[in-house]
PDB file of C-alpha atoms in Angstrom:
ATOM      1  CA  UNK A1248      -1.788  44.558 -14.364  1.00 52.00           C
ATOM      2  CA  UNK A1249       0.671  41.770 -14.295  1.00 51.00           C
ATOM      3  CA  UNK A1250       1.567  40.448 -11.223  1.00 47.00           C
ATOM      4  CA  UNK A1251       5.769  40.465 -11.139  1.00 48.00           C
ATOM      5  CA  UNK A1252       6.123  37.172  -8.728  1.00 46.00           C
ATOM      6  CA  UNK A1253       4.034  34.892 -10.392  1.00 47.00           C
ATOM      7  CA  UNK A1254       7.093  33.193 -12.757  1.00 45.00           C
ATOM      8  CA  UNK A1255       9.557  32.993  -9.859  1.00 47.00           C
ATOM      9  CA  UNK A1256       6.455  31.848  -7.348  1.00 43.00           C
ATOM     10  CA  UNK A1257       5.870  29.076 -10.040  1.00 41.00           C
ATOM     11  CA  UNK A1258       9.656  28.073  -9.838  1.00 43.00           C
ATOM     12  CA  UNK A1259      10.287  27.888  -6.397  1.00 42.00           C
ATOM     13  CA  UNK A1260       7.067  25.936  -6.125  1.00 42.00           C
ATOM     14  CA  UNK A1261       8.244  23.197  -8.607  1.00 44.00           C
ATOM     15  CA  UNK A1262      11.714  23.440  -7.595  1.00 45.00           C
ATOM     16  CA  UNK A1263      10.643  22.887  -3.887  1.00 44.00           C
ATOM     17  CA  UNK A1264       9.710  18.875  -4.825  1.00 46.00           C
ATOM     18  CA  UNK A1265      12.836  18.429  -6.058  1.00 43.00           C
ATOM     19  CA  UNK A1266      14.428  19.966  -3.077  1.00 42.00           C
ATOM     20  CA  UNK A1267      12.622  17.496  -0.744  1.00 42.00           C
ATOM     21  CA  UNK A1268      13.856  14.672  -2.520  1.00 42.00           C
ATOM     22  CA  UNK A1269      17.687  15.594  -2.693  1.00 42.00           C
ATOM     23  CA  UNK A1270      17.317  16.068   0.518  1.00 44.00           C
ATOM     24  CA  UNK A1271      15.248  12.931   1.776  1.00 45.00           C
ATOM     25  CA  UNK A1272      18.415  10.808  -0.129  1.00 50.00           C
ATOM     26  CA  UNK A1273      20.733  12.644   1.336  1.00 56.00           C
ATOM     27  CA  UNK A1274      19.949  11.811   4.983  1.00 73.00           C
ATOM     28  CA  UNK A1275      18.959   8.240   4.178  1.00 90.00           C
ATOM     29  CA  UNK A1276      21.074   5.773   5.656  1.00 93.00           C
ATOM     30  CA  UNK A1277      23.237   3.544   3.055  1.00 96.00           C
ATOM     31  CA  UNK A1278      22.084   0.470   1.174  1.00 97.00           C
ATOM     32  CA  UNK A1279      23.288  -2.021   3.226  1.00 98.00           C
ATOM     33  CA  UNK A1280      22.704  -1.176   6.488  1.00 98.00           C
ATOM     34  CA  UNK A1281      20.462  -4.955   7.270  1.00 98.00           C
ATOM     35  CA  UNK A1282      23.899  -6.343   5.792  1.00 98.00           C
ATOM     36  CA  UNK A1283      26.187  -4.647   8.381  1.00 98.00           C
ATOM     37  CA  UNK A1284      23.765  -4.583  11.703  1.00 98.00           C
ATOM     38  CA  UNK A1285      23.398  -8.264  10.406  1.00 98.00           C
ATOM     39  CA  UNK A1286      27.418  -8.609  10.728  1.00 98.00           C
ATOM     40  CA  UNK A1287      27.607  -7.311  14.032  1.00 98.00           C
ATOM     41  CA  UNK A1288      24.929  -9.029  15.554  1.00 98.00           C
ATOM     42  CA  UNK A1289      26.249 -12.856  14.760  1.00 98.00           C
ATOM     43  CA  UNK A1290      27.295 -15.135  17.280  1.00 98.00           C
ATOM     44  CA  UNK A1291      31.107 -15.329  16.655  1.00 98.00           C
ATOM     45  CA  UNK A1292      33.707 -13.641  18.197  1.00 98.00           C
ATOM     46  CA  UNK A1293      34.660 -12.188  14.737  1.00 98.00           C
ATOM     47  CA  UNK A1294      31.065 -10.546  14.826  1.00 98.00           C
ATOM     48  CA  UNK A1295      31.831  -9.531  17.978  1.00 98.00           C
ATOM     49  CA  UNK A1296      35.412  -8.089  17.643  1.00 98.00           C
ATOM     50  CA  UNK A1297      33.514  -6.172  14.598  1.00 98.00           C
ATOM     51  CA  UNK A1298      30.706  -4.496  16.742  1.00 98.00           C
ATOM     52  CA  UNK A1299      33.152  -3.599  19.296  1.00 98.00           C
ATOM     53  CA  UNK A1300      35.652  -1.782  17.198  1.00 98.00           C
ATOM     54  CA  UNK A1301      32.661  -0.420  15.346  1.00 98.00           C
ATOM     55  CA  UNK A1302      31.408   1.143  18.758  1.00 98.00           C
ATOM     56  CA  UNK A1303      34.527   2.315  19.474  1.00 98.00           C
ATOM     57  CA  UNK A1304      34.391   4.550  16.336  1.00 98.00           C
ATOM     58  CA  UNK A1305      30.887   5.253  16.227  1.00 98.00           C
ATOM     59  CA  UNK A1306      31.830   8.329  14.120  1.00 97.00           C
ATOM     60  CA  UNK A1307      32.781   6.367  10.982  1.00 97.00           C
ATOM     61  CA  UNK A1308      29.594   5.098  10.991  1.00 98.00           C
ATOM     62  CA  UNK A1309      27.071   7.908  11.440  1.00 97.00           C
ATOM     63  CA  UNK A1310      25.384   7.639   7.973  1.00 97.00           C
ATOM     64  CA  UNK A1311      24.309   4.501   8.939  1.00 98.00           C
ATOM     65  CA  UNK A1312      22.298   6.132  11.434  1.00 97.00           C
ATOM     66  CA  UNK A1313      22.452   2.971  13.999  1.00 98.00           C
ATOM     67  CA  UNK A1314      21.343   3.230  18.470  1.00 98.00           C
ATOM     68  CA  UNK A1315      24.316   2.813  20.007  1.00 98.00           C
ATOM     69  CA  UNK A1316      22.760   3.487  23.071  1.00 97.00           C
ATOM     70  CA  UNK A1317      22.566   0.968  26.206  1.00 97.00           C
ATOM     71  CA  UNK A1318      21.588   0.663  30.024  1.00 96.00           C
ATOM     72  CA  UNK A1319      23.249  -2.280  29.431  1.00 97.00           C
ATOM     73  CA  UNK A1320      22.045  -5.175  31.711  1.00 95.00           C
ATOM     74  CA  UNK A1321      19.101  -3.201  32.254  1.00 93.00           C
ATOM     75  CA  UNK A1322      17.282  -4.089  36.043  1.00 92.00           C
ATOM     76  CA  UNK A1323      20.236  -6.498  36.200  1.00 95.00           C
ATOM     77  CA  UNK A1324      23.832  -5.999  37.330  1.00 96.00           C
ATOM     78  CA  UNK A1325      26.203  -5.456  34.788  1.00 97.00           C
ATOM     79  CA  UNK A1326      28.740  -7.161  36.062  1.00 97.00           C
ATOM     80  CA  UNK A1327      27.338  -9.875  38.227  1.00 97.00           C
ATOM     81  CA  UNK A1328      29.676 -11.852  40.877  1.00 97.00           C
ATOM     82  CA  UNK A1329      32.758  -9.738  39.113  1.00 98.00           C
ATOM     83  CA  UNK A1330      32.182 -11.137  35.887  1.00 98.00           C
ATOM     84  CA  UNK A1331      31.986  -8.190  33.152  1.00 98.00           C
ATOM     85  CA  UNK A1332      28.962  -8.889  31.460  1.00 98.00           C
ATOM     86  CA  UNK A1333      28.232  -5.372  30.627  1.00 98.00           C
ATOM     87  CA  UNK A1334      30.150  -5.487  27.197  1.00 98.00           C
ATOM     88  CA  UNK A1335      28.007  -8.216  26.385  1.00 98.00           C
ATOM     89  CA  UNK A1336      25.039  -6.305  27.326  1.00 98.00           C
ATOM     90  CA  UNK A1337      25.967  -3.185  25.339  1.00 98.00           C
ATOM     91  CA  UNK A1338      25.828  -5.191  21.759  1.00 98.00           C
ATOM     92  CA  UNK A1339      22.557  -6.926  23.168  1.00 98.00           C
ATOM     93  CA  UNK A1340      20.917  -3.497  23.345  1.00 97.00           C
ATOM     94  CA  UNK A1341      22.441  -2.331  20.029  1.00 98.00           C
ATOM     95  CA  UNK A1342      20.683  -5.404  18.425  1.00 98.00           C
ATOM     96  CA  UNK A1343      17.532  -5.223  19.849  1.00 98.00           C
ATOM     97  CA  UNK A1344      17.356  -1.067  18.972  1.00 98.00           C
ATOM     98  CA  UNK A1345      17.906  -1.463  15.706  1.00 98.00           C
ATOM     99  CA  UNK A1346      16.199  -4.364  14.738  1.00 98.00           C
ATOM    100  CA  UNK A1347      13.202  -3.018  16.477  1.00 97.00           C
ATOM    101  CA  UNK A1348      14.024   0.566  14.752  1.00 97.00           C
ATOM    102  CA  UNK A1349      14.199  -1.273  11.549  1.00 97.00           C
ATOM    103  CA  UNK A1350      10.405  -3.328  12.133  1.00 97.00           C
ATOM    104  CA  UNK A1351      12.647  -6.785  11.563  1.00 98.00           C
ATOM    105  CA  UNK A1352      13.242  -7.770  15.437  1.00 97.00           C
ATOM    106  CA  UNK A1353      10.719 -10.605  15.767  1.00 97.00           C
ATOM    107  CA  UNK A1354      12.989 -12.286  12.450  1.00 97.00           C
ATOM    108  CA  UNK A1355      16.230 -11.693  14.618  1.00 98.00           C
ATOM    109  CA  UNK A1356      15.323 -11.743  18.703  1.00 98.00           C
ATOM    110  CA  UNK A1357      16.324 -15.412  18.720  1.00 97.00           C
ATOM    111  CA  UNK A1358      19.851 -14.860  17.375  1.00 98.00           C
ATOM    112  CA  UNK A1359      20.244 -11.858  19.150  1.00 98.00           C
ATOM    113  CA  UNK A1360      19.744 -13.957  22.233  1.00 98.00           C
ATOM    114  CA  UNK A1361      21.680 -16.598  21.069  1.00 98.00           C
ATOM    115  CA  UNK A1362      24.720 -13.837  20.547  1.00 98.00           C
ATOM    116  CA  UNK A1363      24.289 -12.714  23.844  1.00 98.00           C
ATOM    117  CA  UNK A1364      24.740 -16.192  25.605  1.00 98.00           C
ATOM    118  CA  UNK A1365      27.852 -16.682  23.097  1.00 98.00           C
ATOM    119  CA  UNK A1366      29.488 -13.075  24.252  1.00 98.00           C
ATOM    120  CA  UNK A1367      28.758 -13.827  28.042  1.00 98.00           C
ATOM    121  CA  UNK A1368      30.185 -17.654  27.805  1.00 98.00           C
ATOM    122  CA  UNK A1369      33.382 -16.135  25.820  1.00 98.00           C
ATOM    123  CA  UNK A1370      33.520 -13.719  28.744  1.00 98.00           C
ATOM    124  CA  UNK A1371      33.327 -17.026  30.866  1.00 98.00           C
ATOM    125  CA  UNK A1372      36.256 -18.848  28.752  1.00 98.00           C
ATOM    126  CA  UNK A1373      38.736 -16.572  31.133  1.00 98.00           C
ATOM    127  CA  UNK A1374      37.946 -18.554  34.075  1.00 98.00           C
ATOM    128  CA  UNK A1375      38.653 -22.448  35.404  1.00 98.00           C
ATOM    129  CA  UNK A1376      36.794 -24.762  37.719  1.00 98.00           C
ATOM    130  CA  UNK A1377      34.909 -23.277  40.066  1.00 98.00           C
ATOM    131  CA  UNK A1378      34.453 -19.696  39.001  1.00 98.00           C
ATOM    132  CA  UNK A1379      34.057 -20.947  35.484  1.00 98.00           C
ATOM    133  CA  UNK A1380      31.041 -22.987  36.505  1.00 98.00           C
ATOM    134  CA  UNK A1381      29.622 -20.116  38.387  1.00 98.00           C
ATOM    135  CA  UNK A1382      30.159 -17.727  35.576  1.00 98.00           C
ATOM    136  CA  UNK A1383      28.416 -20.273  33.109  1.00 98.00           C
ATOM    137  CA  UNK A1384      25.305 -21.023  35.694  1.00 98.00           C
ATOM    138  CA  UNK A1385      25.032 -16.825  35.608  1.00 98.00           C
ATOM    139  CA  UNK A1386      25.433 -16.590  31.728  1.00 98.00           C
ATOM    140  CA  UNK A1387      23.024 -19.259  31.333  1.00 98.00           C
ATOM    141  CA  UNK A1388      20.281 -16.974  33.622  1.00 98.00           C
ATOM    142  CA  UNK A1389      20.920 -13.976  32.027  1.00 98.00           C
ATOM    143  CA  UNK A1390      20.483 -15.706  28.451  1.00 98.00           C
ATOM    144  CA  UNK A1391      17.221 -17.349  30.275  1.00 97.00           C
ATOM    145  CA  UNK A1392      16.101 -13.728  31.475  1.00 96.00           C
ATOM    146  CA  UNK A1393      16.356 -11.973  27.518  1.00 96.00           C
ATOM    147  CA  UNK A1394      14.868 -15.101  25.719  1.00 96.00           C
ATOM    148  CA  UNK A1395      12.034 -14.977  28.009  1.00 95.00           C
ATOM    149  CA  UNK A1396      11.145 -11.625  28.895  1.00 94.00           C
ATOM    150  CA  UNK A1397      12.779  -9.718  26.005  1.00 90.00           C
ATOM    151  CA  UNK A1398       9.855  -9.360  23.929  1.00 74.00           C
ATOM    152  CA  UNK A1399       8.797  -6.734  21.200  1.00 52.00           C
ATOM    153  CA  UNK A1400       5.775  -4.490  22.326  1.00 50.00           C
ATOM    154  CA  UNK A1401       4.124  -6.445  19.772  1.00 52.00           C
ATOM    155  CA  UNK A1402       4.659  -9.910  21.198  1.00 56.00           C
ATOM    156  CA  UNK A1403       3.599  -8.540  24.814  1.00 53.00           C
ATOM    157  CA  UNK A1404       0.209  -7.360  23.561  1.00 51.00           C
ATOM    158  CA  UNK A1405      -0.165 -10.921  22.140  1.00 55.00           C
ATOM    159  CA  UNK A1406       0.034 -12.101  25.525  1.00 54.00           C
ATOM    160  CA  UNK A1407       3.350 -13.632  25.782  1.00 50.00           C
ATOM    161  CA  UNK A1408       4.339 -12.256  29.449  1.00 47.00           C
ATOM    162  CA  UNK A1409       1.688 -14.292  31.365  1.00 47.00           C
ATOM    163  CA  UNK A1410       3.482 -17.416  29.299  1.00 44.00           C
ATOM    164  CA  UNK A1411       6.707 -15.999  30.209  1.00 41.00           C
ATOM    165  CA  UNK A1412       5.747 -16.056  33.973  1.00 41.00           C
TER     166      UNK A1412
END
């Protein structure tokens, strides 16, 4: 006796490869997605001005599949002394996700950093003389504070926080 599945068993078995893969491409995230998260995460305003109005429509970019999430200045206040650092904070974190999502953090933690100080000093440019100074002596800690102990999981097992203390 002949068994009536066994043709369409054999097609939805060879079809089901296929499946996978359409949708594996589907959900992947477009082709230059290092280009753009290397856009936003530059030290110019223009980067900046870019990241922010890309966070303010996260929606647009949803294929991309980017961590917009933040605690923002993490253990440390976000807006220290009344300066509003936490902005600055916010594209820190969105750096530091997704190059560590992506495996290429260790290439881009200094430049990260290096944005950071930028975005907090630009937040600084809106101040003279005294509070100006004060607001540059904070950026400069908090830019101390991520480019010492902002280190990949990787980079701590290698025994870089006893160096950084």
């Amino acid at each position: 006796m002949r068994r009536r599945f066994t043709v369409p068993l054999v097609a939805v078995a060879l079809s089901l490869p296929l499946t996978l893969v359409t949708a594996a491409s589907a959900t992947a995230a477009p082709a230059d997605k290092p280009q753009v998260l290397s856009s936003w995460t530059q030290t110019s305003a223009s980067s900046h001005n870019a990241w922010n109005a890309a966070r303010g429509n996260q929606g647009a970019w949803s294929a991309y599949g980017f961590d917009w999430s933040t605690d923002y200045c993490s253990s440390s206040p976000d807006n220290p002394f009344g300066f509003p650092f936490q902005n600055s904070c916010a594209r820190h974190d969105f750096g530091y996700r997704n190059y560590k999502a992506a495996g290429t953090f260790s290439a881009n933690k200094a430049r990260v950093d290096s944005a950071f100080h930028e975005d907090l000093k630009r937040v600084c440019a809106g101040y003279s003389g005294a509070k100006k100074t004060s607001c540059n002596s904070t950026a400069w800690t908090y830019y101390q504070a991520v480019s010492i102990f902002g280190v990949s999981p990787a980079e701590a097992d290698a025994g870089n926080l006893p160096r950084a203390a």
